[in-house]
Amino acid sequence: MLHFDHIAIGCASLDQGAAYVFDRTDLNVPAGGEHPLMGTHNLLMSLGADTFLEVIAINPAAPSPTQNRWFGLDDANVQANLSDRAKPHSWILNSDNLVEDLAIAKSLGIDLGTPRTQTRGDLTWRFAVRTDGSIPLDGAAPMIMEWPTDMSAHPASGMTDMGARIKSINLDTRYDREVNKLLNTLGNGNIPIEVHDSPETKLTVTLTLQDGQDAVLD
């Protein structure tokens, strides 16, 4: 079973990503940490007890990883796309049983990768990454992860909460049938995303801010 976990804002640098989110929301996303295995780092902001927003970029101070980075960040086309400005880049779901859910996704024709143990500070989890690091279905597929079963609370509960909440997530993609089939097969029914048929992949996130105003990230 898959549950909604978080949204990742892709960017060429964390400064660029922070400026993008501030321009749309007037919020300064706090520092997160580093991912040694992937050579990336992030900013993090809670969107509720079990949901958050992540701004993620290649860490220029980290050694190059021995494998391709997640989120397709090593791909030249992805880098060119993010060089102009930051934007919502991926939606991440968490799994009750990562190995089983990945196998079911594969049976549906969607190879989401293999589980790899990741760390950030003292936090450890498993995240499915393809060998080439890409996000399947032309960037439209969700990334899938699994938090430790003995974790007392979701990590979002310990992140800075500035009152922003997800209002809606819209995914435009020519793979709408495949994504909807995956969600209908493995989703818990509460994944806040609407999938629409479109020739281009685009992720649009609308947040409701603490003052009641909406902010669109696209």
PDB file of C-alpha atoms in Angstrom:
ATOM      1  CA  MET A   1       0.000   0.000   0.000  1.00  0.00           C
ATOM      2  CA  LEU A   2       1.287   3.440  -0.962  1.00  0.00           C
ATOM      3  CA  HIS A   3       0.657   6.680   0.941  1.00  0.00           C
ATOM      4  CA  PHE A   4       1.487  10.244  -0.039  1.00  0.00           C
ATOM      5  CA  ASP A   5       4.734  11.403   1.568  1.00  0.00           C
ATOM      6  CA  HIS A   6       6.213  14.582   0.096  1.00  0.00           C
ATOM      7  CA  ILE A   7       6.855  16.874  -2.847  1.00  0.00           C
ATOM      8  CA  ALA A   8      10.358  17.504  -4.183  1.00  0.00           C
ATOM      9  CA  ILE A   9      11.272  20.832  -5.765  1.00  0.00           C
ATOM     10  CA  GLY A  10      14.155  20.285  -8.179  1.00  0.00           C
ATOM     11  CA  CYS A  11      16.716  23.039  -8.681  1.00  0.00           C
ATOM     12  CA  ALA A  12      20.182  23.758  -9.973  1.00  0.00           C
ATOM     13  CA  SER A  13      21.247  24.966  -6.507  1.00  0.00           C
ATOM     14  CA  LEU A  14      19.639  25.305  -3.112  1.00  0.00           C
ATOM     15  CA  ASP A  15      19.914  29.104  -3.356  1.00  0.00           C
ATOM     16  CA  GLN A  16      17.911  28.998  -6.572  1.00  0.00           C
ATOM     17  CA  GLY A  17      15.358  26.646  -5.016  1.00  0.00           C
ATOM     18  CA  ALA A  18      14.982  28.752  -1.863  1.00  0.00           C
ATOM     19  CA  ALA A  19      14.461  31.898  -3.952  1.00  0.00           C
ATOM     20  CA  TYR A  20      11.826  30.143  -6.061  1.00  0.00           C
ATOM     21  CA  VAL A  21       9.785  28.990  -3.056  1.00  0.00           C
ATOM     22  CA  PHE A  22      10.106  32.391  -1.375  1.00  0.00           C
ATOM     23  CA  ASP A  23       8.922  34.142  -4.534  1.00  0.00           C
ATOM     24  CA  ARG A  24       5.789  31.960  -4.595  1.00  0.00           C
ATOM     25  CA  THR A  25       5.056  31.710  -0.859  1.00  0.00           C
ATOM     26  CA  ASP A  26       7.058  34.364   1.072  1.00  0.00           C
ATOM     27  CA  LEU A  27       8.419  31.455   3.121  1.00  0.00           C
ATOM     28  CA  ASN A  28      12.075  30.689   3.747  1.00  0.00           C
ATOM     29  CA  VAL A  29      12.479  26.907   3.670  1.00  0.00           C
ATOM     30  CA  PRO A  30      14.934  25.852   6.421  1.00  0.00           C
ATOM     31  CA  ALA A  31      18.081  23.828   5.833  1.00  0.00           C
ATOM     32  CA  GLY A  32      17.715  20.056   5.793  1.00  0.00           C
ATOM     33  CA  GLY A  33      20.864  18.024   5.360  1.00  0.00           C
ATOM     34  CA  GLU A  34      23.040  15.968   3.048  1.00  0.00           C
ATOM     35  CA  HIS A  35      22.567  12.588   1.332  1.00  0.00           C
ATOM     36  CA  PRO A  36      26.073  11.072   1.182  1.00  0.00           C
ATOM     37  CA  LEU A  37      25.158   8.137  -1.076  1.00  0.00           C
ATOM     38  CA  MET A  38      23.565  10.407  -3.687  1.00  0.00           C
ATOM     39  CA  GLY A  39      25.747  13.512  -3.473  1.00  0.00           C
ATOM     40  CA  THR A  40      22.732  15.775  -2.900  1.00  0.00           C
ATOM     41  CA  HIS A  41      21.475  18.087  -0.172  1.00  0.00           C
ATOM     42  CA  ASN A  42      18.150  19.683   0.658  1.00  0.00           C
ATOM     43  CA  LEU A  43      15.926  22.192   2.407  1.00  0.00           C
ATOM     44  CA  LEU A  44      12.874  20.917   4.303  1.00  0.00           C
ATOM     45  CA  MET A  45       9.532  22.336   5.436  1.00  0.00           C
ATOM     46  CA  SER A  46       6.680  20.480   7.111  1.00  0.00           C
ATOM     47  CA  LEU A  47       3.292  20.500   5.395  1.00  0.00           C
ATOM     48  CA  GLY A  48       1.622  18.621   8.250  1.00  0.00           C
ATOM     49  CA  ALA A  49       2.277  15.733  10.610  1.00  0.00           C
ATOM     50  CA  ASP A  50       3.207  13.258   7.863  1.00  0.00           C
ATOM     51  CA  THR A  51       3.829  15.392   4.757  1.00  0.00           C
ATOM     52  CA  PHE A  52       6.555  17.827   3.761  1.00  0.00           C
ATOM     53  CA  LEU A  53       8.146  19.877   1.018  1.00  0.00           C
ATOM     54  CA  GLU A  54      11.722  19.204  -0.014  1.00  0.00           C
ATOM     55  CA  VAL A  55      13.994  21.416  -2.096  1.00  0.00           C
ATOM     56  CA  ILE A  56      16.722  19.174  -3.509  1.00  0.00           C
ATOM     57  CA  ALA A  57      19.861  19.804  -5.570  1.00  0.00           C
ATOM     58  CA  ILE A  58      23.245  18.313  -6.356  1.00  0.00           C
ATOM     59  CA  ASN A  59      25.641  19.139  -3.543  1.00  0.00           C
ATOM     60  CA  PRO A  60      28.691  20.780  -5.173  1.00  0.00           C
ATOM     61  CA  ALA A  61      30.782  20.159  -2.047  1.00  0.00           C
ATOM     62  CA  ALA A  62      30.123  16.406  -1.976  1.00  0.00           C
ATOM     63  CA  PRO A  63      32.160  13.755  -3.806  1.00  0.00           C
ATOM     64  CA  SER A  64      30.536  12.429  -6.964  1.00  0.00           C
ATOM     65  CA  PRO A  65      28.573   9.265  -6.128  1.00  0.00           C
ATOM     66  CA  THR A  66      29.528   5.899  -7.578  1.00  0.00           C
ATOM     67  CA  GLN A  67      26.049   5.548  -9.131  1.00  0.00           C
ATOM     68  CA  ASN A  68      23.644   7.876 -10.882  1.00  0.00           C
ATOM     69  CA  ARG A  69      21.884  10.285  -8.552  1.00  0.00           C
ATOM     70  CA  TRP A  70      18.191   9.944  -7.805  1.00  0.00           C
ATOM     71  CA  PHE A  71      15.523  12.188  -9.376  1.00  0.00           C
ATOM     72  CA  GLY A  72      17.456  12.026 -12.662  1.00  0.00           C
ATOM     73  CA  LEU A  73      19.685  14.862 -11.477  1.00  0.00           C
ATOM     74  CA  ASP A  74      22.664  13.637 -13.527  1.00  0.00           C
ATOM     75  CA  ASP A  75      20.681  13.708 -16.772  1.00  0.00           C
ATOM     76  CA  ALA A  76      21.729  16.560 -19.075  1.00  0.00           C
ATOM     77  CA  ASN A  77      18.130  17.285 -20.085  1.00  0.00           C
ATOM     78  CA  VAL A  78      17.016  17.476 -16.448  1.00  0.00           C
ATOM     79  CA  GLN A  79      19.920  19.779 -15.617  1.00  0.00           C
ATOM     80  CA  ALA A  80      19.080  22.041 -18.555  1.00  0.00           C
ATOM     81  CA  ASN A  81      15.419  22.100 -17.540  1.00  0.00           C
ATOM     82  CA  LEU A  82      16.280  23.132 -13.982  1.00  0.00           C
ATOM     83  CA  SER A  83      18.999  25.614 -14.927  1.00  0.00           C
ATOM     84  CA  ASP A  84      16.412  28.244 -15.854  1.00  0.00           C
ATOM     85  CA  ARG A  85      14.425  27.995 -12.617  1.00  0.00           C
ATOM     86  CA  ALA A  86      13.395  25.599  -9.898  1.00  0.00           C
ATOM     87  CA  LYS A  87      10.082  23.751 -10.177  1.00  0.00           C
ATOM     88  CA  PRO A  88       8.109  20.843  -8.713  1.00  0.00           C
ATOM     89  CA  HIS A  89      10.109  17.874  -9.925  1.00  0.00           C
ATOM     90  CA  SER A  90       8.725  14.758  -8.273  1.00  0.00           C
ATOM     91  CA  TRP A  91       6.071  13.387  -5.934  1.00  0.00           C
ATOM     92  CA  ILE A  92       7.100  10.780  -3.439  1.00  0.00           C
ATOM     93  CA  LEU A  93       4.988   8.007  -1.933  1.00  0.00           C
ATOM     94  CA  ASN A  94       5.871   5.860   1.058  1.00  0.00           C
ATOM     95  CA  SER A  95       5.247   2.147   1.146  1.00  0.00           C
ATOM     96  CA  ASP A  96       4.266  -0.329   3.827  1.00  0.00           C
ATOM     97  CA  ASN A  97       6.265  -2.980   1.952  1.00  0.00           C
ATOM     98  CA  LEU A  98       8.680  -1.501  -0.577  1.00  0.00           C
ATOM     99  CA  VAL A  99       9.871  -4.758  -2.146  1.00  0.00           C
ATOM    100  CA  GLU A 100       6.334  -6.021  -2.648  1.00  0.00           C
ATOM    101  CA  ASP A 101       5.021  -2.739  -4.055  1.00  0.00           C
ATOM    102  CA  LEU A 102       7.951  -2.431  -6.461  1.00  0.00           C
ATOM    103  CA  ALA A 103       7.241  -5.944  -7.718  1.00  0.00           C
ATOM    104  CA  ILE A 104       3.567  -5.094  -8.270  1.00  0.00           C
ATOM    105  CA  ALA A 105       4.519  -1.891 -10.095  1.00  0.00           C
ATOM    106  CA  LYS A 106       6.865  -3.903 -12.309  1.00  0.00           C
ATOM    107  CA  SER A 107       4.029  -6.307 -13.112  1.00  0.00           C
ATOM    108  CA  LEU A 108       2.107  -3.257 -14.338  1.00  0.00           C
ATOM    109  CA  GLY A 109       5.003  -2.366 -16.632  1.00  0.00           C
ATOM    110  CA  ILE A 110       6.518   0.371 -14.449  1.00  0.00           C
ATOM    111  CA  ASP A 111      10.080  -0.215 -13.258  1.00  0.00           C
ATOM    112  CA  LEU A 112      10.524   2.128 -10.301  1.00  0.00           C
ATOM    113  CA  GLY A 113      13.959   0.808  -9.415  1.00  0.00           C
ATOM    114  CA  THR A 114      15.441  -1.190  -6.563  1.00  0.00           C
ATOM    115  CA  PRO A 115      15.567  -0.324  -2.838  1.00  0.00           C
ATOM    116  CA  ARG A 116      18.675   1.451  -1.624  1.00  0.00           C
ATOM    117  CA  THR A 117      19.394   2.495   1.939  1.00  0.00           C
ATOM    118  CA  GLN A 118      19.727   6.262   2.287  1.00  0.00           C
ATOM    119  CA  THR A 119      20.807   8.474   5.164  1.00  0.00           C
ATOM    120  CA  ARG A 120      20.540  12.108   6.217  1.00  0.00           C
ATOM    121  CA  GLY A 121      22.208  12.781   9.540  1.00  0.00           C
ATOM    122  CA  ASP A 122      20.947  10.108  11.934  1.00  0.00           C
ATOM    123  CA  LEU A 123      17.880   9.329   9.796  1.00  0.00           C
ATOM    124  CA  THR A 124      17.844   6.155   7.680  1.00  0.00           C
ATOM    125  CA  TRP A 125      15.275   4.934   5.153  1.00  0.00           C
ATOM    126  CA  ARG A 126      14.986   2.945   1.922  1.00  0.00           C
ATOM    127  CA  PHE A 127      14.336   4.585  -1.441  1.00  0.00           C
ATOM    128  CA  ALA A 128      13.806   2.948  -4.836  1.00  0.00           C
ATOM    129  CA  VAL A 129      16.246   4.193  -7.464  1.00  0.00           C
ATOM    130  CA  ARG A 130      16.719   2.987 -11.024  1.00  0.00           C
ATOM    131  CA  THR A 131      20.213   2.206 -12.283  1.00  0.00           C
ATOM    132  CA  ASP A 132      20.120   5.248 -14.566  1.00  0.00           C
ATOM    133  CA  GLY A 133      18.665   7.403 -11.771  1.00  0.00           C
ATOM    134  CA  SER A 134      15.715   8.475 -13.915  1.00  0.00           C
ATOM    135  CA  ILE A 135      12.106   9.025 -12.909  1.00  0.00           C
ATOM    136  CA  PRO A 136      10.070   6.599 -15.065  1.00  0.00           C
ATOM    137  CA  LEU A 137       7.297   7.542 -17.490  1.00  0.00           C
ATOM    138  CA  ASP A 138       9.092  10.667 -18.682  1.00  0.00           C
ATOM    139  CA  GLY A 139       9.302  11.989 -15.121  1.00  0.00           C
ATOM    140  CA  ALA A 140       5.616  11.417 -14.331  1.00  0.00           C
ATOM    141  CA  ALA A 141       5.851   8.322 -12.140  1.00  0.00           C
ATOM    142  CA  PRO A 142       6.036   8.668  -8.372  1.00  0.00           C
ATOM    143  CA  MET A 143       9.223   7.869  -6.512  1.00  0.00           C
ATOM    144  CA  ILE A 144       8.673   5.248  -3.808  1.00  0.00           C
ATOM    145  CA  MET A 145      10.319   4.920  -0.415  1.00  0.00           C
ATOM    146  CA  GLU A 146       9.893   3.155   2.920  1.00  0.00           C
ATOM    147  CA  TRP A 147      10.422   4.617   6.391  1.00  0.00           C
ATOM    148  CA  PRO A 148      11.636   2.325   9.202  1.00  0.00           C
ATOM    149  CA  THR A 149       8.823   0.391  10.889  1.00  0.00           C
ATOM    150  CA  ASP A 150      10.151   1.256  14.357  1.00  0.00           C
ATOM    151  CA  MET A 151      10.063   5.016  13.741  1.00  0.00           C
ATOM    152  CA  SER A 152       7.967   6.670  16.476  1.00  0.00           C
ATOM    153  CA  ALA A 153       6.751   9.539  14.286  1.00  0.00           C
ATOM    154  CA  HIS A 154       6.994  10.664  10.688  1.00  0.00           C
ATOM    155  CA  PRO A 155      10.040  12.923  10.124  1.00  0.00           C
ATOM    156  CA  ALA A 156       7.728  15.752   8.984  1.00  0.00           C
ATOM    157  CA  SER A 157       6.582  16.146  12.575  1.00  0.00           C
ATOM    158  CA  GLY A 158      10.082  17.298  13.508  1.00  0.00           C
ATOM    159  CA  MET A 159      10.490  19.781  10.650  1.00  0.00           C
ATOM    160  CA  THR A 160       9.753  23.502  10.812  1.00  0.00           C
ATOM    161  CA  ASP A 161       6.042  24.071  10.238  1.00  0.00           C
ATOM    162  CA  MET A 162       5.172  27.499   8.832  1.00  0.00           C
ATOM    163  CA  GLY A 163       1.506  26.739   8.349  1.00  0.00           C
ATOM    164  CA  ALA A 164       1.513  25.774   4.659  1.00  0.00           C
ATOM    165  CA  ARG A 165      -0.670  22.831   3.647  1.00  0.00           C
ATOM    166  CA  ILE A 166      -1.255  21.008   0.368  1.00  0.00           C
ATOM    167  CA  LYS A 167      -4.482  22.069  -1.319  1.00  0.00           C
ATOM    168  CA  SER A 168      -4.044  20.153  -4.562  1.00  0.00           C
ATOM    169  CA  ILE A 169      -1.500  18.429  -6.783  1.00  0.00           C
ATOM    170  CA  ASN A 170      -2.054  18.157 -10.521  1.00  0.00           C
ATOM    171  CA  LEU A 171       0.026  15.966 -12.809  1.00  0.00           C
ATOM    172  CA  ASP A 172      -0.141  16.444 -16.571  1.00  0.00           C
ATOM    173  CA  THR A 173       1.265  13.483 -18.483  1.00  0.00           C
ATOM    174  CA  ARG A 174       0.787  11.363 -21.566  1.00  0.00           C
ATOM    175  CA  TYR A 175       1.110   8.388 -19.216  1.00  0.00           C
ATOM    176  CA  ASP A 176      -2.077   9.221 -17.325  1.00  0.00           C
ATOM    177  CA  ARG A 177      -3.487   5.705 -17.754  1.00  0.00           C
ATOM    178  CA  GLU A 178      -0.352   4.057 -16.402  1.00  0.00           C
ATOM    179  CA  VAL A 179      -0.114   6.393 -13.400  1.00  0.00           C
ATOM    180  CA  ASN A 180      -3.798   6.038 -12.557  1.00  0.00           C
ATOM    181  CA  LYS A 181      -3.553   2.248 -12.839  1.00  0.00           C
ATOM    182  CA  LEU A 182      -0.631   2.259 -10.414  1.00  0.00           C
ATOM    183  CA  LEU A 183      -2.540   4.433  -7.929  1.00  0.00           C
ATOM    184  CA  ASN A 184      -5.712   2.389  -8.257  1.00  0.00           C
ATOM    185  CA  THR A 185      -3.731  -0.797  -7.618  1.00  0.00           C
ATOM    186  CA  LEU A 186      -1.455   0.347  -4.792  1.00  0.00           C
ATOM    187  CA  GLY A 187      -2.784   3.683  -3.514  1.00  0.00           C
ATOM    188  CA  ASN A 188      -4.536   4.066  -0.169  1.00  0.00           C
ATOM    189  CA  GLY A 189      -7.259   6.286  -1.653  1.00  0.00           C
ATOM    190  CA  ASN A 190      -5.955   9.435   0.035  1.00  0.00           C
ATOM    191  CA  ILE A 191      -3.149  10.398  -2.336  1.00  0.00           C
ATOM    192  CA  PRO A 192      -3.911  14.066  -3.138  1.00  0.00           C
ATOM    193  CA  ILE A 193      -3.075  14.046  -6.831  1.00  0.00           C
ATOM    194  CA  GLU A 194      -5.169  14.422  -9.961  1.00  0.00           C
ATOM    195  CA  VAL A 195      -3.705  12.997 -13.149  1.00  0.00           C
ATOM    196  CA  HIS A 196      -4.598  14.524 -16.527  1.00  0.00           C
ATOM    197  CA  ASP A 197      -3.838  13.526 -20.098  1.00  0.00           C
ATOM    198  CA  SER A 198      -1.326  15.917 -21.668  1.00  0.00           C
ATOM    199  CA  PRO A 199       1.499  15.631 -24.214  1.00  0.00           C
ATOM    200  CA  GLU A 200       3.995  17.131 -21.755  1.00  0.00           C
ATOM    201  CA  THR A 201       4.852  16.189 -18.179  1.00  0.00           C
ATOM    202  CA  LYS A 202       4.118  18.954 -15.677  1.00  0.00           C
ATOM    203  CA  LEU A 203       3.614  18.869 -11.920  1.00  0.00           C
ATOM    204  CA  THR A 204       1.654  21.698 -10.284  1.00  0.00           C
ATOM    205  CA  VAL A 205       1.307  22.010  -6.507  1.00  0.00           C
ATOM    206  CA  THR A 206      -1.083  24.437  -4.827  1.00  0.00           C
ATOM    207  CA  LEU A 207      -0.429  25.235  -1.178  1.00  0.00           C
ATOM    208  CA  THR A 208      -2.759  26.997   1.226  1.00  0.00           C
ATOM    209  CA  LEU A 209      -0.682  29.336   3.379  1.00  0.00           C
ATOM    210  CA  GLN A 210      -1.223  30.215   7.018  1.00  0.00           C
ATOM    211  CA  ASP A 211      -3.029  33.449   6.064  1.00  0.00           C
ATOM    212  CA  GLY A 212      -5.504  31.496   3.934  1.00  0.00           C
ATOM    213  CA  GLN A 213      -4.025  32.565   0.610  1.00  0.00           C
ATOM    214  CA  ASP A 214      -3.112  30.012  -2.052  1.00  0.00           C
ATOM    215  CA  ALA A 215       0.375  29.718  -3.552  1.00  0.00           C
ATOM    216  CA  VAL A 216       0.977  27.866  -6.813  1.00  0.00           C
ATOM    217  CA  LEU A 217       4.229  26.038  -7.459  1.00  0.00           C
ATOM    218  CA  ASP A 218       4.582  25.105 -11.121  1.00  0.00           C
TER     219      ASP A 218
END
